């Protein structure tokens, strides 16, 4: 059987409480109000932490990842200018041979490869962070809190559906109180777990930034190697080879 969403289960609890309250409207009125307040508070607190996590992710991208990408872009453009200057210094004024056409082809390809490598770094860094965020840190903790709170609500539904509130009022009240306390404990512990995940954001952000910097450093180094190779190719095949 398909499980009802959390809002539907809470609504069911309220309906059962309302029906039971018609028979005995003392502790159930108070319990209904307390449960509604706790559930509303939990939703609000989880929402605050989701927004805080999104803000931290946005700050990480703007403050940590984009500047590193910008540095890599500047370095690769500098390497490209260096290649142009070195080739211009050795290219004859009447260079129109097939050899120099090959050099121009290498220049085009290496520029394209550098752009692709930068894009790959950006995608890999973002994908790695989102994978950690979605599978290893914040979201799994939030989902566990949702699951635990849903189990408590399901238990409450079972109590109200199976027990006779009129004849077993004292027992029902005790069981409902126990579940209400458990719901409160789950809420407090879950929020603390989410807060701890938010506090660990800085460490994870630093790890992603290090990953990005290493990736971009490799891209810049490869681009520099491509520049050196292209110049050597032109010198050996187009200059020395024509002597």
Tab-separated table of N, CA and C in Angstrom, residues 25-182:
chain	number	residue	atom	x	y	z
A	25	UNK	N	-13.386	15.138	25.560
A	25	UNK	CA	-12.680	16.313	25.080
A	25	UNK	C	-11.800	16.977	26.094
A	26	UNK	N	-11.144	16.219	26.965
A	26	UNK	CA	-10.276	16.828	27.975
A	26	UNK	C	-8.836	16.816	27.494
A	27	UNK	N	-8.119	15.718	27.740
A	27	UNK	CA	-6.700	15.665	27.387
A	27	UNK	C	-6.484	15.669	25.876
A	28	UNK	N	-7.487	15.214	25.104
A	28	UNK	CA	-7.310	15.173	23.654
A	28	UNK	C	-7.232	16.570	23.050
A	29	UNK	N	-7.986	17.503	23.617
A	29	UNK	CA	-7.892	18.883	23.126
A	29	UNK	C	-6.470	19.416	23.289
A	30	UNK	N	-5.927	19.203	24.480
A	30	UNK	CA	-4.567	19.672	24.761
A	30	UNK	C	-3.555	18.957	23.880
A	31	UNK	N	-3.748	17.643	23.735
A	31	UNK	CA	-2.820	16.854	22.932
A	31	UNK	C	-2.852	17.294	21.477
A	32	UNK	N	-4.044	17.520	20.960
A	32	UNK	CA	-4.178	17.951	19.567
A	32	UNK	C	-3.452	19.271	19.341
A	33	UNK	N	-3.597	20.195	20.278
A	33	UNK	CA	-2.946	21.496	20.150
A	33	UNK	C	-1.428	21.357	20.226
A	34	UNK	N	-0.953	20.523	21.157
A	34	UNK	CA	0.496	20.340	21.304
A	34	UNK	C	1.104	19.699	20.061
A	35	UNK	N	0.432	18.679	19.537
A	35	UNK	CA	0.945	18.005	18.344
A	35	UNK	C	0.987	18.964	17.159
A	36	UNK	N	-0.067	19.754	17.006
A	36	UNK	CA	-0.111	20.710	15.898
A	36	UNK	C	1.019	21.726	16.014
A	37	UNK	N	1.269	22.200	17.229
A	37	UNK	CA	2.327	23.190	17.429
A	37	UNK	C	3.708	22.586	17.161
A	38	UNK	N	3.923	21.343	17.646
A	38	UNK	CA	5.213	20.695	17.427
A	38	UNK	C	5.461	20.428	15.945
A	39	UNK	N	4.428	19.965	15.265
A	39	UNK	CA	4.576	19.674	13.837
A	39	UNK	C	4.846	20.955	13.052
A	40	UNK	N	4.135	22.016	13.380
A	40	UNK	CA	4.345	23.299	12.703
A	40	UNK	C	5.753	23.824	12.969
A	41	UNK	N	6.196	23.697	14.219
A	41	UNK	CA	7.537	24.161	14.578
A	41	UNK	C	8.604	23.358	13.846
A	42	UNK	N	8.409	22.026	13.764
A	42	UNK	CA	9.390	21.177	13.093
A	42	UNK	C	9.503	21.546	11.613
A	43	UNK	N	8.369	21.723	10.944
A	43	UNK	CA	8.393	22.112	9.534
A	43	UNK	C	9.112	23.442	9.342
A	44	UNK	N	8.842	24.384	10.244
A	44	UNK	CA	9.471	25.701	10.142
A	44	UNK	C	10.980	25.611	10.347
A	45	UNK	N	11.402	24.833	11.346
A	45	UNK	CA	12.825	24.731	11.652
A	45	UNK	C	13.584	23.996	10.545
A	46	UNK	N	12.975	22.946	9.988
A	46	UNK	CA	13.618	22.243	8.872
A	46	UNK	C	13.736	23.180	7.672
A	47	UNK	N	12.676	23.946	7.414
A	47	UNK	CA	12.707	24.894	6.305
A	47	UNK	C	13.815	25.920	6.465
A	48	UNK	N	14.018	26.407	7.692
A	48	UNK	CA	15.090	27.374	7.943
A	48	UNK	C	16.450	26.772	7.612
A	49	UNK	N	16.635	25.514	7.981
A	49	UNK	CA	17.933	24.876	7.758
A	49	UNK	C	18.148	24.549	6.282
A	50	UNK	N	17.081	24.217	5.576
A	50	UNK	CA	17.208	24.023	4.131
A	50	UNK	C	17.623	25.331	3.461
A	51	UNK	N	17.020	26.426	3.887
A	51	UNK	CA	17.387	27.726	3.304
A	51	UNK	C	18.828	28.085	3.649
A	52	UNK	N	19.227	27.793	4.894
A	52	UNK	CA	20.607	28.080	5.296
A	52	UNK	C	21.591	27.254	4.475
A	53	UNK	N	21.250	25.989	4.222
A	53	UNK	CA	22.126	25.135	3.421
A	53	UNK	C	22.231	25.655	1.992
A	54	UNK	N	21.114	26.093	1.431
A	54	UNK	CA	21.129	26.643	0.071
A	54	UNK	C	21.966	27.918	0.007
A	55	UNK	N	21.848	28.754	1.033
A	55	UNK	CA	22.633	29.987	1.064
A	55	UNK	C	24.129	29.684	1.155
A	56	UNK	N	24.489	28.687	1.969
A	56	UNK	CA	25.896	28.305	2.083
A	56	UNK	C	26.425	27.771	0.754
A	57	UNK	N	25.603	26.981	0.070
A	57	UNK	CA	26.019	26.468	-1.241
A	57	UNK	C	26.233	27.614	-2.229
A	58	UNK	N	25.305	28.579	-2.204
A	58	UNK	CA	25.436	29.722	-3.101
A	58	UNK	C	26.682	30.539	-2.805
A	59	UNK	N	26.963	30.738	-1.512
A	59	UNK	CA	28.164	31.483	-1.130
A	59	UNK	C	29.427	30.740	-1.539
A	60	UNK	N	29.402	29.408	-1.407
A	60	UNK	CA	30.573	28.626	-1.784
A	60	UNK	C	30.862	28.772	-3.280
A	61	UNK	N	29.811	28.703	-4.090
A	61	UNK	CA	29.994	28.836	-5.534
A	61	UNK	C	30.517	30.227	-5.885
A	62	UNK	N	29.908	31.257	-5.265
A	62	UNK	CA	30.282	32.634	-5.598
A	62	UNK	C	31.652	33.017	-5.041
A	63	UNK	N	31.950	32.562	-3.813
A	63	UNK	CA	33.164	33.023	-3.131
A	63	UNK	C	34.363	32.098	-3.316
A	64	UNK	N	34.102	30.808	-3.559
A	64	UNK	CA	35.199	29.839	-3.608
A	64	UNK	C	35.452	29.280	-5.008
A	65	UNK	N	34.389	28.852	-5.683
A	65	UNK	CA	34.582	28.160	-6.957
A	65	UNK	C	34.762	29.121	-8.131
A	66	UNK	N	33.906	30.123	-8.226
A	66	UNK	CA	34.010	31.040	-9.367
A	66	UNK	C	35.344	31.787	-9.407
A	67	UNK	N	35.873	32.271	-8.262
A	67	UNK	CA	37.190	32.924	-8.326
A	67	UNK	C	38.296	31.992	-8.815
A	68	UNK	N	38.239	30.720	-8.406
A	68	UNK	CA	39.255	29.767	-8.865
A	68	UNK	C	39.126	29.549	-10.370
A	69	UNK	N	37.889	29.441	-10.846
A	69	UNK	CA	37.675	29.307	-12.290
A	69	UNK	C	38.174	30.545	-13.033
A	70	UNK	N	37.933	31.708	-12.445
A	70	UNK	CA	38.389	32.949	-13.078
A	70	UNK	C	39.912	32.981	-13.168
A	71	UNK	N	40.580	32.542	-12.098
A	71	UNK	CA	42.046	32.495	-12.120
A	71	UNK	C	42.538	31.559	-13.226
A	72	UNK	N	41.883	30.409	-13.344
A	72	UNK	CA	42.273	29.464	-14.386
A	72	UNK	C	42.058	30.034	-15.775
A	73	UNK	N	40.949	30.744	-15.957
A	73	UNK	CA	40.661	31.353	-17.254
A	73	UNK	C	41.729	32.381	-17.622
A	74	UNK	N	42.107	33.208	-16.642
A	74	UNK	CA	43.138	34.222	-16.880
A	74	UNK	C	44.469	33.557	-17.236
A	75	UNK	N	44.823	32.496	-16.508
A	75	UNK	CA	46.100	31.814	-16.756
A	75	UNK	C	46.124	31.181	-18.141
A	76	UNK	N	45.019	30.595	-18.558
A	76	UNK	CA	44.971	29.949	-19.875
A	76	UNK	C	45.015	30.995	-20.990
A	77	UNK	N	44.342	32.112	-20.776
A	77	UNK	CA	44.417	33.184	-21.776
A	77	UNK	C	45.844	33.730	-21.890
A	78	UNK	N	46.524	33.809	-20.748
A	78	UNK	CA	47.914	34.274	-20.773
A	78	UNK	C	48.789	33.295	-21.551
A	79	UNK	N	48.551	31.995	-21.345
A	79	UNK	CA	49.315	30.983	-22.083
A	79	UNK	C	49.029	31.081	-23.576
A	80	UNK	N	47.770	31.355	-23.915
A	80	UNK	CA	47.405	31.487	-25.328
A	80	UNK	C	48.086	32.701	-25.959
A	81	UNK	N	48.125	33.809	-25.219
A	81	UNK	CA	48.813	35.003	-25.739
A	81	UNK	C	50.306	34.744	-25.908
A	82	UNK	N	50.876	34.021	-24.945
A	82	UNK	CA	52.302	33.691	-25.036
A	82	UNK	C	52.580	32.857	-26.280
A	83	UNK	N	51.685	31.916	-26.558
A	83	UNK	CA	51.859	31.085	-27.743
A	83	UNK	C	51.785	31.937	-29.008
A	84	UNK	N	50.822	32.845	-29.056
A	84	UNK	CA	50.690	33.717	-30.225
A	84	UNK	C	51.943	34.570	-30.422
A	85	UNK	N	52.465	35.112	-29.327
A	85	UNK	CA	53.641	35.976	-29.416
A	85	UNK	C	54.870	35.196	-29.871
A	86	UNK	N	55.054	33.999	-29.319
A	86	UNK	CA	56.224	33.203	-29.701
A	86	UNK	C	56.132	32.753	-31.155
A	87	UNK	N	54.948	32.379	-31.583
A	87	UNK	CA	54.779	31.957	-32.975
A	87	UNK	C	54.941	33.140	-33.929
A	88	UNK	N	54.423	34.298	-33.520
A	88	UNK	CA	54.558	35.483	-34.372
A	88	UNK	C	56.022	35.874	-34.542
A	89	UNK	N	56.820	35.611	-33.503
A	89	UNK	CA	58.235	35.987	-33.557
A	89	UNK	C	59.025	35.120	-34.530
A	90	UNK	N	58.567	33.895	-34.779
A	90	UNK	CA	59.330	32.997	-35.660
A	90	UNK	C	58.632	32.753	-36.994
A	91	UNK	N	57.400	33.206	-37.129
A	91	UNK	CA	56.669	32.968	-38.380
A	91	UNK	C	57.152	33.933	-39.471
A	92	UNK	N	57.530	33.408	-40.628
A	92	UNK	CA	57.940	34.292	-41.735
A	92	UNK	C	56.765	35.135	-42.222
A	93	UNK	N	57.086	36.258	-42.809
A	93	UNK	CA	56.035	37.158	-43.288
A	93	UNK	C	55.196	36.510	-44.376
A	94	UNK	N	55.817	35.627	-45.166
A	94	UNK	CA	55.097	34.988	-46.272
A	94	UNK	C	54.711	33.547	-45.936
A	95	UNK	N	54.525	33.270	-44.635
A	95	UNK	CA	54.222	31.898	-44.214
A	95	UNK	C	52.834	31.497	-44.694
A	96	UNK	N	52.796	30.646	-45.692
A	96	UNK	CA	51.515	30.162	-46.211
A	96	UNK	C	51.596	28.681	-46.537
A	97	UNK	N	52.596	28.009	-45.973
A	97	UNK	CA	52.814	26.603	-46.292
A	97	UNK	C	51.841	25.716	-45.525
A	98	UNK	N	51.814	24.456	-45.944
A	98	UNK	CA	50.983	23.469	-45.262
A	98	UNK	C	51.439	23.275	-43.824
A	99	UNK	N	52.741	23.435	-43.592
A	99	UNK	CA	53.282	23.277	-42.239
A	99	UNK	C	52.676	24.305	-41.294
A	100	UNK	N	52.642	25.554	-41.711
A	100	UNK	CA	52.087	26.594	-40.841
A	100	UNK	C	50.572	26.455	-40.693
A	101	UNK	N	49.938	25.879	-41.686
A	101	UNK	CA	48.506	25.575	-41.541
A	101	UNK	C	48.297	24.539	-40.440
A	102	UNK	N	49.234	23.585	-40.362
A	102	UNK	CA	49.174	22.590	-39.288
A	102	UNK	C	49.370	23.248	-37.929
A	103	UNK	N	50.279	24.207	-37.874
A	103	UNK	CA	50.507	24.938	-36.618
A	103	UNK	C	49.239	25.673	-36.197
A	104	UNK	N	48.605	26.335	-37.161
A	104	UNK	CA	47.365	27.053	-36.849
A	104	UNK	C	46.286	26.082	-36.354
A	105	UNK	N	46.285	24.877	-36.932
A	105	UNK	CA	45.334	23.865	-36.474
A	105	UNK	C	45.607	23.443	-35.043
A	106	UNK	N	46.899	23.304	-34.698
A	106	UNK	CA	47.261	22.963	-33.318
A	106	UNK	C	46.837	24.069	-32.349
A	107	UNK	N	47.055	25.305	-32.750
A	107	UNK	CA	46.669	26.438	-31.902
A	107	UNK	C	45.172	26.391	-31.616
A	108	UNK	N	44.387	26.155	-32.646
A	108	UNK	CA	42.929	26.098	-32.491
A	108	UNK	C	42.524	24.958	-31.560
A	109	UNK	N	43.107	23.777	-31.785
A	109	UNK	CA	42.741	22.611	-30.980
A	109	UNK	C	43.116	22.795	-29.512
A	110	UNK	N	44.309	23.302	-29.251
A	110	UNK	CA	44.749	23.434	-27.867
A	110	UNK	C	43.934	24.485	-27.115
A	111	UNK	N	43.514	25.525	-27.816
A	111	UNK	CA	42.615	26.497	-27.181
A	111	UNK	C	41.284	25.833	-26.823
A	112	UNK	N	40.782	25.037	-27.740
A	112	UNK	CA	39.516	24.346	-27.517
A	112	UNK	C	39.638	23.349	-26.372
A	113	UNK	N	40.740	22.592	-26.351
A	113	UNK	CA	40.946	21.610	-25.285
A	113	UNK	C	40.998	22.287	-23.915
A	114	UNK	N	41.669	23.439	-23.845
A	114	UNK	CA	41.775	24.150	-22.569
A	114	UNK	C	40.397	24.591	-22.077
A	115	UNK	N	39.559	25.066	-22.990
A	115	UNK	CA	38.200	25.467	-22.616
A	115	UNK	C	37.402	24.268	-22.114
A	116	UNK	N	37.522	23.155	-22.811
A	116	UNK	CA	36.810	21.950	-22.385
A	116	UNK	C	37.293	21.480	-21.013
A	117	UNK	N	38.607	21.541	-20.807
A	117	UNK	CA	39.153	21.106	-19.519
A	117	UNK	C	38.634	21.981	-18.376
A	118	UNK	N	38.558	23.284	-18.618
A	118	UNK	CA	38.011	24.180	-17.591
A	118	UNK	C	36.550	23.846	-17.299
A	119	UNK	N	35.790	23.610	-18.345
A	119	UNK	CA	34.386	23.249	-18.169
A	119	UNK	C	34.255	21.941	-17.399
A	120	UNK	N	35.138	20.994	-17.699
A	120	UNK	CA	35.111	19.715	-16.983
A	120	UNK	C	35.415	19.915	-15.499
A	121	UNK	N	36.360	20.799	-15.188
A	121	UNK	CA	36.673	21.083	-13.783
A	121	UNK	C	35.455	21.660	-13.068
A	122	UNK	N	34.803	22.616	-13.723
A	122	UNK	CA	33.633	23.249	-13.114
A	122	UNK	C	32.523	22.230	-12.901
A	123	UNK	N	32.269	21.410	-13.916
A	123	UNK	CA	31.208	20.413	-13.802
A	123	UNK	C	31.541	19.375	-12.734
A	124	UNK	N	32.788	18.908	-12.731
A	124	UNK	CA	33.180	17.873	-11.766
A	124	UNK	C	33.085	18.397	-10.338
A	125	UNK	N	33.532	19.642	-10.118
A	125	UNK	CA	33.453	20.212	-8.781
A	125	UNK	C	32.019	20.381	-8.324
A	126	UNK	N	31.175	20.910	-9.202
A	126	UNK	CA	29.768	21.111	-8.856
A	126	UNK	C	29.070	19.774	-8.626
A	127	UNK	N	29.327	18.810	-9.517
A	127	UNK	CA	28.684	17.506	-9.387
A	127	UNK	C	29.121	16.804	-8.104
A	128	UNK	N	30.402	16.937	-7.766
A	128	UNK	CA	30.897	16.300	-6.546
A	128	UNK	C	30.234	16.908	-5.318
A	129	UNK	N	30.119	18.237	-5.312
A	129	UNK	CA	29.487	18.890	-4.164
A	129	UNK	C	28.016	18.510	-4.060
A	130	UNK	N	27.305	18.549	-5.183
A	130	UNK	CA	25.883	18.220	-5.154
A	130	UNK	C	25.668	16.761	-4.769
A	131	UNK	N	26.584	15.884	-5.201
A	131	UNK	CA	26.472	14.475	-4.829
A	131	UNK	C	26.647	14.311	-3.322
A	132	UNK	N	27.631	15.000	-2.753
A	132	UNK	CA	27.829	14.930	-1.306
A	132	UNK	C	26.641	15.535	-0.569
A	133	UNK	N	26.160	16.665	-1.095
A	133	UNK	CA	25.043	17.347	-0.448
A	133	UNK	C	23.786	16.490	-0.491
A	134	UNK	N	23.597	15.767	-1.605
A	134	UNK	CA	22.370	15.001	-1.782
A	134	UNK	C	22.412	13.594	-1.229
A	135	UNK	N	23.627	13.009	-1.124
A	135	UNK	CA	23.715	11.599	-0.742
A	135	UNK	C	24.465	11.350	0.560
A	136	UNK	N	25.315	12.286	0.958
A	136	UNK	CA	26.214	11.991	2.068
A	136	UNK	C	26.058	12.914	3.269
A	137	UNK	N	25.521	14.120	3.069
A	137	UNK	CA	25.508	15.022	4.216
A	137	UNK	C	24.111	15.557	4.502
A	138	UNK	N	23.781	16.750	4.110
A	138	UNK	CA	22.596	17.439	4.623
A	138	UNK	C	21.291	16.717	4.305
A	139	UNK	N	21.068	16.397	3.056
A	139	UNK	CA	19.775	15.838	2.663
A	139	UNK	C	19.483	14.478	3.306
A	140	UNK	N	20.448	13.562	3.386
A	140	UNK	CA	20.156	12.300	4.078
A	140	UNK	C	19.741	12.502	5.531
A	141	UNK	N	20.357	13.465	6.211
A	141	UNK	CA	19.984	13.741	7.600
A	141	UNK	C	18.560	14.288	7.665
A	142	UNK	N	18.230	15.185	6.739
A	142	UNK	CA	16.875	15.741	6.705
A	142	UNK	C	15.846	14.654	6.401
A	143	UNK	N	16.181	13.751	5.486
A	143	UNK	CA	15.257	12.667	5.149
A	143	UNK	C	15.069	11.718	6.332
A	144	UNK	N	16.132	11.480	7.087
A	144	UNK	CA	16.024	10.621	8.265
A	144	UNK	C	15.121	11.260	9.312
A	145	UNK	N	15.228	12.562	9.481
A	145	UNK	CA	14.350	13.274	10.412
A	145	UNK	C	12.899	13.162	9.958
A	146	UNK	N	12.678	13.315	8.669
A	146	UNK	CA	11.323	13.186	8.130
A	146	UNK	C	10.784	11.773	8.359
A	147	UNK	N	11.638	10.767	8.140
A	147	UNK	CA	11.207	9.381	8.326
A	147	UNK	C	10.852	9.106	9.782
A	148	UNK	N	11.713	9.560	10.698
A	148	UNK	CA	11.476	9.309	12.120
A	148	UNK	C	10.205	9.998	12.605
A	149	UNK	N	9.989	11.233	12.172
A	149	UNK	CA	8.779	11.945	12.593
A	149	UNK	C	7.532	11.291	12.003
A	150	UNK	N	7.650	10.760	10.784
A	150	UNK	CA	6.516	10.074	10.165
A	150	UNK	C	6.166	8.801	10.927
A	151	UNK	N	7.188	8.099	11.421
A	151	UNK	CA	6.937	6.886	12.195
A	151	UNK	C	6.166	7.202	13.474
A	152	UNK	N	6.518	8.315	14.114
A	152	UNK	CA	5.804	8.704	15.333
A	152	UNK	C	4.346	9.016	15.011
A	153	UNK	N	4.126	9.751	13.923
A	153	UNK	CA	2.753	10.093	13.534
A	153	UNK	C	1.967	8.833	13.198
A	154	UNK	N	2.606	7.869	12.531
A	154	UNK	CA	1.936	6.604	12.223
A	154	UNK	C	1.552	5.865	13.500
A	155	UNK	N	2.444	5.916	14.494
A	155	UNK	CA	2.142	5.265	15.772
A	155	UNK	C	0.938	5.922	16.446
A	156	UNK	N	0.862	7.239	16.345
A	156	UNK	CA	-0.268	7.968	16.935
A	156	UNK	C	-1.568	7.591	16.234
A	157	UNK	N	-1.511	7.501	14.907
A	157	UNK	CA	-2.693	7.086	14.147
A	157	UNK	C	-3.153	5.710	14.605
A	158	UNK	N	-2.185	4.800	14.821
A	158	UNK	CA	-2.533	3.459	15.271
A	158	UNK	C	-3.201	3.463	16.631
A	159	UNK	N	-2.696	4.283	17.541
A	159	UNK	CA	-3.284	4.361	18.883
A	159	UNK	C	-4.725	4.851	18.810
A	160	UNK	N	-4.950	5.910	18.065
A	160	UNK	CA	-6.286	6.502	17.990
A	160	UNK	C	-7.261	5.610	17.230
A	161	UNK	N	-6.738	4.820	16.297
A	161	UNK	CA	-7.612	3.965	15.502
A	161	UNK	C	-7.987	2.683	16.236
A	162	UNK	N	-7.099	2.204	17.117
A	162	UNK	CA	-7.306	0.900	17.737
A	162	UNK	C	-7.845	0.986	19.161
A	163	UNK	N	-7.443	2.008	19.908
A	163	UNK	CA	-7.820	2.081	21.317
A	163	UNK	C	-9.160	2.784	21.493
A	164	UNK	N	-9.851	2.420	22.555
A	164	UNK	CA	-11.116	3.046	22.909
A	164	UNK	C	-10.828	4.201	23.853
A	165	UNK	N	-11.009	5.405	23.342
A	165	UNK	CA	-10.655	6.582	24.130
A	165	UNK	C	-11.560	6.732	25.348
A	166	UNK	N	-12.795	6.269	25.238
A	166	UNK	CA	-13.757	6.444	26.332
A	166	UNK	C	-13.454	5.491	27.478
A	167	UNK	N	-13.327	4.203	27.168
A	167	UNK	CA	-13.136	3.212	28.232
A	167	UNK	C	-11.689	3.099	28.684
A	168	UNK	N	-10.742	3.408	27.790
A	168	UNK	CA	-9.321	3.280	28.128
A	168	UNK	C	-8.636	4.640	28.111
A	169	UNK	N	-9.326	5.643	28.603
A	169	UNK	CA	-8.821	7.008	28.524
A	169	UNK	C	-7.456	7.189	29.147
A	170	UNK	N	-7.255	6.625	30.331
A	170	UNK	CA	-5.981	6.812	31.028
A	170	UNK	C	-4.832	6.169	30.256
A	171	UNK	N	-5.074	4.965	29.739
A	171	UNK	CA	-4.021	4.276	28.988
A	171	UNK	C	-3.714	5.010	27.684
A	172	UNK	N	-4.774	5.454	27.005
A	172	UNK	CA	-4.580	6.190	25.756
A	172	UNK	C	-3.804	7.474	26.013
A	173	UNK	N	-4.167	8.165	27.082
A	173	UNK	CA	-3.469	9.414	27.401
A	173	UNK	C	-1.990	9.160	27.658
A	174	UNK	N	-1.687	8.070	28.377
A	174	UNK	CA	-0.293	7.749	28.657
A	174	UNK	C	0.487	7.430	27.399
A	175	UNK	N	-0.126	6.656	26.509
A	175	UNK	CA	0.561	6.295	25.269
A	175	UNK	C	0.739	7.511	24.358
A	176	UNK	N	-0.284	8.356	24.325
A	176	UNK	CA	-0.166	9.564	23.510
A	176	UNK	C	0.902	10.501	24.067
A	177	UNK	N	0.961	10.620	25.380
A	177	UNK	CA	1.998	11.456	25.995
A	177	UNK	C	3.390	10.938	25.656
A	178	UNK	N	3.538	9.606	25.704
A	178	UNK	CA	4.837	9.010	25.395
A	178	UNK	C	5.233	9.296	23.950
A	179	UNK	N	4.273	9.186	23.044
A	179	UNK	CA	4.571	9.459	21.640
A	179	UNK	C	4.821	10.943	21.395
A	180	UNK	N	4.109	11.781	22.139
A	180	UNK	CA	4.344	13.217	22.011
A	180	UNK	C	5.751	13.569	22.478
A	181	UNK	N	6.175	12.960	23.585
A	181	UNK	CA	7.539	13.182	24.075
A	181	UNK	C	8.563	12.674	23.059
A	182	UNK	N	8.262	11.515	22.466
A	182	UNK	CA	9.182	10.953	21.474
A	182	UNK	C	9.268	11.851	20.245
